[in-house]
Amino acid sequence: MGPAGQLRDGAVAIVDGRLAAVDEFTSVRSRFSDLPVIGDGSGILTPGFVSAHGHFSEGLVTGIGETHTLWEWFVQVVEPIESFLTREMAYVGTLVKASEMALSGVTTVGDMFCAAPGTPAVTPGIVDALDLVGLRGDVSFGPADVPNVRSIDHIVAEHHALAEAAAGSRRTRFRVGLATIPSSSDALLTATRTLLEDVGRLHVHLHEVREEVTATRSLRGASAIEFAAGLGLLEAQTVAAHCVWLSDDDIDLLRRHAVTVAHCPVSNMILASGVCQVPRLLREKVPVGLGVDGAASNDSQDMLETIKIAALLQKVHHQQADVLTAPAVLRMATLGGARALGIDNTVGSLEVGKSADLVWFSESSPSMAFVHDPYQAIVYCAGTRDVAGVWVEGERIVADAEILTTDIRAVLPHARELAVELATRAGLSSELAGVRSSER
């Protein structure tokens, strides 16, 4: 993904968590003869994948809302759980879903935890879990106070608690979050702008569905993008999730404010939200990354699935096979996501001096036996079974499709108990909670 392009028969040297060399194997081996050699000369090594948008707040409620469009899904799935999420649920849900991401090659995750602000705070549980799994995190709290009124003081306190937890973590940093413009009161928007004066990083949903655009125009007299720009919110380093329903003026504002779009093709398809104008955004020089989105709207947290679907969705939508190619999609999953989070000077490509965030794909399975084109092999052929290794900052966290940093199988029984508790208290349609799916 770096300026040198792909390298055949190559290797990287890792020293103190960073890439000390990226070159042909013989050259690297001669320079670093004291380092152990991992690999047998086959396979594909890529930068770690960056999921630029998701919601660990949904970690315990997967596979529930397939018949809903977005705003129905808010009412039926997301809003009912918000008041019942606890720090323990945040921790365990993140532990399970971050492990799922890592097994698909994700090394960095951008997350927006959407919940009622807790007393005590809920969101530090995300940071604890990311520290254990070993992923790099860019985390935010995504508050909303319309129509459900929330205390602004409690919202700000939740932001501060998450920021404090991130400051003391291994690899996680804090970003200010905002759920959407139409679900925010004037007081919440003012508080958000104040927080941005100190942090300077924003994570927000923009123009995910047509209803959002219509509602904001009706209530605010402008699109959400126009309104956010007018408030000065987009002066921050901004990652905007979805951006499906865009006008020419919206795209111009995104470009002028250097906003990066986190494209989430799977959730857009499940919730029937629409198709993001990815080829046009790239032509218009609006950076685009990929996100797995939430565990209740994807519902998988498999980045390889998201990568493949990102390519296929554009091809079938435009009925044009070359509208979005495998190299372009793989760039979105790596360097594009890094740029979305403002960390492309650290991760996103295999370049000397960058962090050793890596994914090694084996050629030992039937799906990866014939690598005629390495880009197409990863985008269209590879699955989680082919992930032979994942490293974050030089620490190996996955080996042979197994997570190394935690015994995730031992966590699952307690995770199921918490999922039953949450579904029961929230009144969700869940067979775990004793509500048969046929009774929906």
Coordinates of C-alpha atoms in Angstrom, one line a residue:
M1 CA 0.0 0.0 0.0
G2 CA 3.0 2.3 0.2
P3 CA 4.6 4.2 -2.7
A4 CA 6.8 1.4 -3.7
G5 CA 3.9 -0.9 -4.5
Q6 CA 3.9 -4.7 -4.0
L7 CA 7.1 -6.6 -3.4
R8 CA 7.7 -10.3 -4.5
D9 CA 9.8 -12.7 -2.5
G10 CA 9.9 -10.0 0.2
A11 CA 10.2 -9.8 4.0
V12 CA 10.0 -7.3 6.8
A13 CA 12.2 -7.0 9.8
I14 CA 10.5 -6.0 13.1
V15 CA 12.6 -4.2 15.7
D16 CA 11.0 -2.7 18.9
G17 CA 7.5 -3.0 17.4
R18 CA 8.3 -1.1 14.2
L19 CA 9.3 -2.0 10.6
A20 CA 13.1 -1.8 10.4
A21 CA 13.3 -3.1 6.8
V22 CA 10.9 -3.9 3.9
D23 CA 12.8 -5.5 1.1
E24 CA 13.6 -8.8 -0.7
F25 CA 14.1 -11.6 1.8
T26 CA 17.7 -12.2 1.0
S27 CA 18.5 -8.5 1.7
V28 CA 16.5 -8.4 5.0
R29 CA 18.0 -11.7 6.1
S30 CA 21.6 -10.6 5.6
R31 CA 21.0 -7.3 7.5
F32 CA 19.1 -8.9 10.4
S33 CA 20.7 -12.3 10.6
D34 CA 20.1 -12.4 14.4
L35 CA 16.3 -12.2 14.1
P36 CA 14.3 -15.4 14.0
V37 CA 12.5 -16.1 10.6
I38 CA 8.7 -16.6 10.6
G39 CA 7.2 -18.0 7.4
D40 CA 8.3 -20.4 4.7
G41 CA 8.5 -18.0 1.7
S42 CA 4.9 -18.6 0.7
G43 CA 1.8 -16.6 1.4
I44 CA 0.9 -12.9 1.3
L45 CA 1.9 -10.2 3.9
T46 CA -0.3 -7.1 4.0
P47 CA -0.7 -4.1 6.4
G48 CA -3.1 -4.7 9.2
F49 CA -6.7 -4.0 8.3
V50 CA -8.4 -0.9 9.7
S51 CA -12.1 -1.0 10.5
A52 CA -12.9 2.7 10.6
H53 CA -16.4 2.4 12.0
G54 CA -18.4 0.1 14.3
H55 CA -20.3 -0.2 17.6
F56 CA -19.1 -2.5 20.4
S57 CA -22.2 -1.4 22.2
E58 CA -24.0 -4.0 20.0
G59 CA -21.6 -6.8 20.8
L60 CA -24.2 -8.9 22.7
V61 CA -27.2 -8.5 20.3
T62 CA -26.2 -9.9 17.0
G63 CA -28.6 -11.4 14.5
I64 CA -31.8 -9.8 15.5
G65 CA -33.0 -7.0 13.3
E66 CA -32.9 -8.1 9.6
T67 CA -36.4 -7.0 8.7
H68 CA -36.0 -3.4 9.8
T69 CA -34.9 -0.3 8.0
L70 CA -32.6 1.9 10.0
W71 CA -35.1 4.0 11.9
E72 CA -37.2 1.0 12.7
W73 CA -34.1 -0.8 13.8
F74 CA -33.3 2.1 16.2
V75 CA -36.7 1.6 17.9
Q76 CA -36.7 -2.2 17.9
V77 CA -33.1 -3.0 18.7
V78 CA -30.7 -0.2 19.6
E79 CA -32.8 2.2 21.8
P80 CA -34.2 -0.6 24.0
I81 CA -30.7 -1.8 25.1
E82 CA -29.1 1.6 25.6
S83 CA -30.3 2.1 29.2
F84 CA -29.3 -1.5 30.3
L85 CA -25.7 -1.6 29.1
T86 CA -23.2 -1.9 31.9
R87 CA -19.4 -1.6 32.0
E88 CA -19.2 -5.4 32.3
M89 CA -21.3 -5.8 29.2
A90 CA -19.2 -3.3 27.3
Y91 CA -16.1 -5.3 28.3
V92 CA -17.3 -8.7 27.5
G93 CA -19.1 -7.7 24.3
T94 CA -15.9 -5.9 23.1
L95 CA -13.8 -8.9 24.1
V96 CA -15.8 -11.2 21.9
K97 CA -16.2 -9.0 18.9
A98 CA -12.7 -7.5 19.0
S99 CA -11.4 -11.1 18.9
E100 CA -13.7 -11.8 15.9
M101 CA -12.2 -8.8 14.1
A102 CA -8.6 -9.8 14.9
L103 CA -9.3 -13.2 13.4
S104 CA -10.2 -11.5 10.1
G105 CA -7.0 -9.4 10.1
V106 CA -8.2 -6.2 11.8
T107 CA -5.4 -4.5 13.8
T108 CA -7.0 -1.1 14.3
V109 CA -10.6 -0.4 15.1
G110 CA -12.6 2.8 15.1
D111 CA -15.5 2.5 17.5
M112 CA -18.5 4.5 18.6
F113 CA -20.2 3.2 21.7
C114 CA -23.9 4.2 21.7
A115 CA -25.5 3.9 25.1
A116 CA -27.1 6.0 27.8
P117 CA -24.4 7.6 29.9
G118 CA -23.8 5.5 33.0
T119 CA -23.2 6.3 36.6
P120 CA -20.6 4.8 37.0
A121 CA -19.3 5.2 33.4
V122 CA -19.9 2.3 30.9
T123 CA -17.5 3.0 28.1
P124 CA -14.1 2.3 29.9
G125 CA -15.0 -1.4 29.5
I126 CA -14.2 -1.1 25.8
V127 CA -10.6 0.1 26.5
D128 CA -10.0 -2.7 29.0
A129 CA -11.1 -5.3 26.4
L130 CA -9.0 -3.8 23.6
D131 CA -6.0 -3.8 25.8
L132 CA -6.4 -7.5 26.5
V133 CA -7.0 -8.5 22.9
G134 CA -4.2 -6.3 21.8
L135 CA -5.9 -4.2 19.1
R136 CA -5.2 -0.6 18.4
G137 CA -8.3 1.5 19.2
D138 CA -9.8 4.8 18.2
V139 CA -12.8 5.0 20.5
S140 CA -15.6 7.4 21.1
F141 CA -18.9 7.6 23.0
G142 CA -21.8 8.3 20.6
P143 CA -24.5 10.2 22.5
A144 CA -28.0 11.2 21.4
D145 CA -30.6 13.1 23.4
V146 CA -33.5 13.4 20.9
P147 CA -36.2 12.0 21.4
N148 CA -34.9 10.4 24.6
V149 CA -33.7 13.2 26.8
R150 CA -30.3 12.7 28.5
S151 CA -28.4 14.8 31.0
I152 CA -25.8 16.8 29.2
D153 CA -23.6 16.7 32.4
H154 CA -23.8 12.9 32.4
I155 CA -23.0 12.8 28.6
V156 CA -19.9 14.9 29.1
A157 CA -18.9 12.8 32.1
E158 CA -19.0 9.7 30.0
H159 CA -16.8 11.3 27.4
H160 CA -14.3 12.3 30.0
A161 CA -14.3 8.8 31.6
L162 CA -13.6 7.2 28.2
A163 CA -10.9 9.7 27.5
E164 CA -9.2 9.0 30.8
A165 CA -9.3 5.2 30.2
A166 CA -7.9 5.6 26.7
A167 CA -5.1 7.9 28.0
G168 CA -4.0 5.0 30.3
S169 CA -4.2 2.3 27.8
R170 CA -1.7 0.4 25.7
R171 CA -2.8 1.3 22.2
T172 CA -6.1 3.2 22.4
R173 CA -6.9 6.9 22.0
F174 CA -10.0 8.9 22.5
R175 CA -12.2 10.7 19.9
V176 CA -15.3 12.8 20.5
G177 CA -18.4 11.1 19.2
L178 CA -21.8 12.2 18.2
A179 CA -24.6 9.8 17.0
T180 CA -26.3 12.0 14.4
I181 CA -27.3 15.6 13.9
P182 CA -31.1 15.0 14.0
S183 CA -30.8 13.1 17.3
S184 CA -28.9 15.9 18.9
S185 CA -30.3 18.9 20.8
D186 CA -28.8 22.3 20.6
A187 CA -27.3 21.7 24.1
L188 CA -25.7 18.5 23.0
L189 CA -24.3 20.1 19.8
T190 CA -22.8 23.0 21.9
A191 CA -21.2 20.5 24.4
T192 CA -19.8 18.5 21.4
R193 CA -18.2 21.7 19.9
T194 CA -16.7 22.5 23.3
L195 CA -15.2 19.0 23.7
L196 CA -13.7 19.3 20.2
E197 CA -11.8 22.4 21.2
D198 CA -9.6 20.2 23.4
V199 CA -9.6 16.9 21.4
G200 CA -9.9 17.9 17.7
R201 CA -11.2 14.5 16.5
L202 CA -14.8 13.7 15.6
H203 CA -16.7 10.5 14.8
V204 CA -20.2 11.0 13.5
H205 CA -22.9 9.4 11.4
L206 CA -23.8 11.5 8.3
H207 CA -26.5 10.9 5.7
E208 CA -26.9 7.2 6.3
V209 CA -30.5 7.1 5.1
R210 CA -32.8 9.4 3.2
E211 CA -35.0 9.9 6.2
E212 CA -32.0 11.5 8.1
V213 CA -31.5 14.0 5.2
T214 CA -35.2 14.9 5.1
A215 CA -35.6 15.2 8.9
T216 CA -32.5 17.5 9.2
R217 CA -33.6 19.7 6.3
S218 CA -37.1 20.0 7.9
L219 CA -35.8 20.7 11.4
R220 CA -32.6 22.6 10.7
G221 CA -33.1 24.1 7.2
A222 CA -30.0 22.4 5.9
S223 CA -28.6 18.9 5.3
A224 CA -26.7 17.3 8.3
I225 CA -23.4 17.9 6.5
E226 CA -24.2 21.6 5.8
F227 CA -25.4 22.1 9.4
A228 CA -22.4 20.4 10.9
A229 CA -20.1 22.5 8.7
G230 CA -21.9 25.6 9.7
L231 CA -21.4 24.8 13.4
G232 CA -17.7 24.3 12.8
L233 CA -17.9 20.6 13.8
L234 CA -16.1 19.5 10.6
E235 CA -13.1 21.7 11.4
A236 CA -12.0 18.7 13.5
Q237 CA -10.3 15.7 12.0
T238 CA -13.6 13.9 11.1
V239 CA -14.5 10.4 10.2
A240 CA -18.1 10.3 8.9
A241 CA -19.8 6.9 8.8
H242 CA -21.9 6.0 5.8
C243 CA -22.5 9.1 3.7
V244 CA -24.9 7.3 1.4
W245 CA -27.3 10.1 0.4
L246 CA -25.1 12.9 -0.8
S247 CA -25.8 16.0 -3.0
D248 CA -23.1 17.7 -5.1
D249 CA -22.9 20.4 -2.4
D250 CA -22.5 17.7 0.4
I251 CA -19.6 16.1 -1.5
D252 CA -17.9 19.5 -2.0
L253 CA -18.2 20.2 1.7
L254 CA -16.7 16.8 2.6
R255 CA -13.7 17.5 0.3
R256 CA -13.1 21.1 1.5
H257 CA -13.2 20.0 5.1
A258 CA -11.0 16.9 4.5
V259 CA -13.7 14.7 6.0
T260 CA -13.0 10.9 5.5
V261 CA -15.9 8.6 4.8
A262 CA -16.2 5.2 6.6
H263 CA -18.0 3.0 4.1
C264 CA -20.0 0.2 5.7
P265 CA -21.4 -1.9 2.8
V266 CA -22.8 -4.8 4.8
S267 CA -24.9 -2.8 7.2
N268 CA -26.1 -0.6 4.3
M269 CA -27.4 -3.7 2.6
I270 CA -28.9 -5.4 5.6
L271 CA -30.8 -2.2 6.6
A272 CA -31.7 -1.4 3.0
S273 CA -30.1 2.1 3.5
G274 CA -28.7 2.6 -0.1
V275 CA -25.4 2.4 -1.9
C276 CA -22.6 4.8 -1.0
Q277 CA -21.1 6.6 -4.0
V278 CA -17.7 5.2 -3.4
P279 CA -16.3 5.6 -7.0
R280 CA -17.4 9.2 -7.2
L281 CA -16.0 10.0 -3.7
L282 CA -12.6 8.6 -4.7
R283 CA -12.7 10.6 -8.0
E284 CA -13.6 13.7 -6.1
K285 CA -10.6 13.2 -3.7
V286 CA -12.7 12.4 -0.7
P287 CA -10.8 9.7 1.2
V288 CA -12.7 6.5 1.9
G289 CA -12.1 3.7 4.4
L290 CA -14.1 0.6 5.3
G291 CA -15.9 -0.3 8.5
V292 CA -17.5 -3.5 9.6
D293 CA -20.2 -1.4 11.5
G294 CA -22.0 -2.7 14.5
A295 CA -22.5 -6.3 15.6
A296 CA -26.3 -5.8 15.4
S297 CA -26.4 -4.2 11.9
N298 CA -23.7 -6.2 10.0
D299 CA -24.0 -8.7 12.0
S300 CA -20.6 -10.3 11.4
Q301 CA -17.4 -8.6 12.4
D302 CA -15.5 -10.2 9.6
M303 CA -13.4 -7.6 7.8
L304 CA -12.7 -10.0 4.9
E305 CA -16.4 -10.2 4.3
T306 CA -16.7 -6.5 4.3
I307 CA -13.8 -6.1 1.9
K308 CA -15.3 -8.5 -0.6
I309 CA -18.8 -7.1 -0.4
A310 CA -17.5 -3.5 -0.8
A311 CA -16.2 -4.5 -4.2
L312 CA -19.1 -6.6 -5.3
L313 CA -21.8 -4.1 -4.3
Q314 CA -20.3 -1.4 -6.5
K315 CA -19.9 -3.7 -9.4
V316 CA -23.5 -4.9 -9.4
H317 CA -24.9 -1.5 -8.6
H318 CA -23.1 0.2 -11.5
Q319 CA -23.2 -2.9 -13.7
Q320 CA -19.6 -2.2 -14.4
A321 CA -16.9 -4.8 -13.6
D322 CA -14.0 -2.4 -13.3
V323 CA -15.8 0.3 -11.3
L324 CA -14.0 -0.7 -8.1
T325 CA -11.0 -3.0 -8.3
A326 CA -9.4 -5.3 -5.8
P327 CA -6.3 -3.1 -5.3
A328 CA -8.6 -0.1 -4.7
V329 CA -10.7 -2.0 -2.1
L330 CA -7.6 -3.3 -0.3
R331 CA -6.2 0.2 -0.1
M332 CA -9.5 1.3 1.5
A333 CA -9.2 -1.5 4.1
T334 CA -5.6 -0.4 5.0
L335 CA -4.3 3.0 4.2
G336 CA -7.8 4.4 3.6
G337 CA -8.9 3.4 7.1
A338 CA -5.7 4.7 8.6
R339 CA -6.3 8.1 6.9
A340 CA -9.9 8.1 8.1
L341 CA -8.6 7.9 11.7
G342 CA -5.7 10.3 11.1
I343 CA -3.0 7.7 11.8
D344 CA -1.7 7.0 8.3
N345 CA 1.8 8.2 9.4
T346 CA 1.8 5.2 11.8
V347 CA -0.1 2.4 10.1
G348 CA -1.8 1.4 6.8
S349 CA 1.2 0.5 4.7
L350 CA 4.4 -1.6 5.0
E351 CA 7.0 1.2 5.2
V352 CA 10.2 1.5 7.3
G353 CA 9.5 3.4 10.5
K354 CA 5.8 2.5 10.6
S355 CA 4.3 0.2 13.3
A356 CA 4.5 -3.5 12.6
D357 CA 0.8 -4.0 12.2
L358 CA 0.7 -7.0 9.8
V359 CA -1.5 -9.8 8.4
W360 CA 0.0 -12.9 7.0
F361 CA -2.2 -15.0 4.7
S362 CA -1.2 -18.7 4.2
E363 CA -1.3 -20.5 0.9
S364 CA -2.1 -23.8 2.7
S365 CA -5.9 -24.0 2.1
P366 CA -7.8 -24.8 -1.1
S367 CA -9.1 -21.2 -1.3
M368 CA -5.5 -19.8 -1.4
A369 CA -3.7 -22.5 -3.3
F370 CA -3.3 -20.5 -6.5
V371 CA -2.2 -16.9 -6.1
H372 CA -2.4 -15.7 -9.7
D373 CA -3.0 -12.1 -8.4
P374 CA -2.4 -11.3 -4.7
Y375 CA -4.9 -8.5 -4.6
Q376 CA -7.7 -10.6 -6.0
A377 CA -6.7 -13.6 -3.9
I378 CA -7.2 -11.6 -0.7
V379 CA -10.3 -9.7 -1.8
Y380 CA -12.2 -12.5 -3.4
C381 CA -10.7 -15.8 -2.2
A382 CA -9.4 -15.4 1.4
G383 CA -11.3 -16.2 4.5
T384 CA -10.5 -16.2 8.2
R385 CA -9.2 -19.8 7.9
D386 CA -6.3 -18.3 5.8
V387 CA -5.1 -15.8 8.4
A388 CA -1.9 -17.4 9.6
G389 CA -0.8 -14.5 11.6
V390 CA -1.7 -11.1 12.9
W391 CA 0.7 -8.7 14.6
V392 CA 0.0 -5.3 16.3
E393 CA 3.0 -3.2 17.0
G394 CA 5.1 -6.3 16.6
E395 CA 3.1 -8.4 19.1
R396 CA 1.6 -11.5 17.5
I397 CA -2.1 -11.7 18.6
V398 CA -3.3 -14.4 16.0
A399 CA -1.6 -17.6 14.9
D400 CA -3.2 -20.1 12.5
A401 CA -6.7 -18.6 12.9
E402 CA -6.5 -18.7 16.7
I403 CA -6.5 -15.7 19.0
L404 CA -3.4 -15.8 21.3
T405 CA -4.1 -13.0 23.8
T406 CA -7.2 -14.4 25.5
D407 CA -9.0 -17.7 25.9
I408 CA -12.1 -16.6 24.1
R409 CA -13.8 -19.9 24.4
A410 CA -13.7 -19.6 28.1
V411 CA -15.4 -16.2 27.9
L412 CA -18.3 -17.3 25.8
P413 CA -20.5 -19.0 28.5
H414 CA -20.5 -15.7 30.5
A415 CA -21.0 -13.7 27.4
R416 CA -24.1 -15.7 26.7
E417 CA -25.4 -15.1 30.2
L418 CA -25.0 -11.3 29.7
A419 CA -26.6 -11.5 26.3
V420 CA -29.7 -13.2 27.8
E421 CA -29.8 -10.6 30.6
L422 CA -29.6 -7.7 28.2
A423 CA -32.1 -9.1 25.7
T424 CA -34.5 -9.9 28.6
R425 CA -34.3 -6.5 30.2
A426 CA -34.6 -4.7 26.9
G427 CA -37.5 -6.9 25.8
L428 CA -35.8 -7.9 22.5
S429 CA -37.1 -10.7 20.2
S430 CA -34.6 -13.3 21.2
E431 CA -34.8 -17.1 21.6
L432 CA -32.0 -16.9 24.1
A433 CA -34.4 -14.7 26.2
G434 CA -37.3 -17.2 25.7
V435 CA -39.0 -15.3 22.8
R436 CA -39.3 -17.5 19.8
S437 CA -38.4 -16.0 16.5
S438 CA -41.8 -17.1 15.1
E439 CA -43.5 -14.9 17.7
R440 CA -42.0 -11.7 16.3

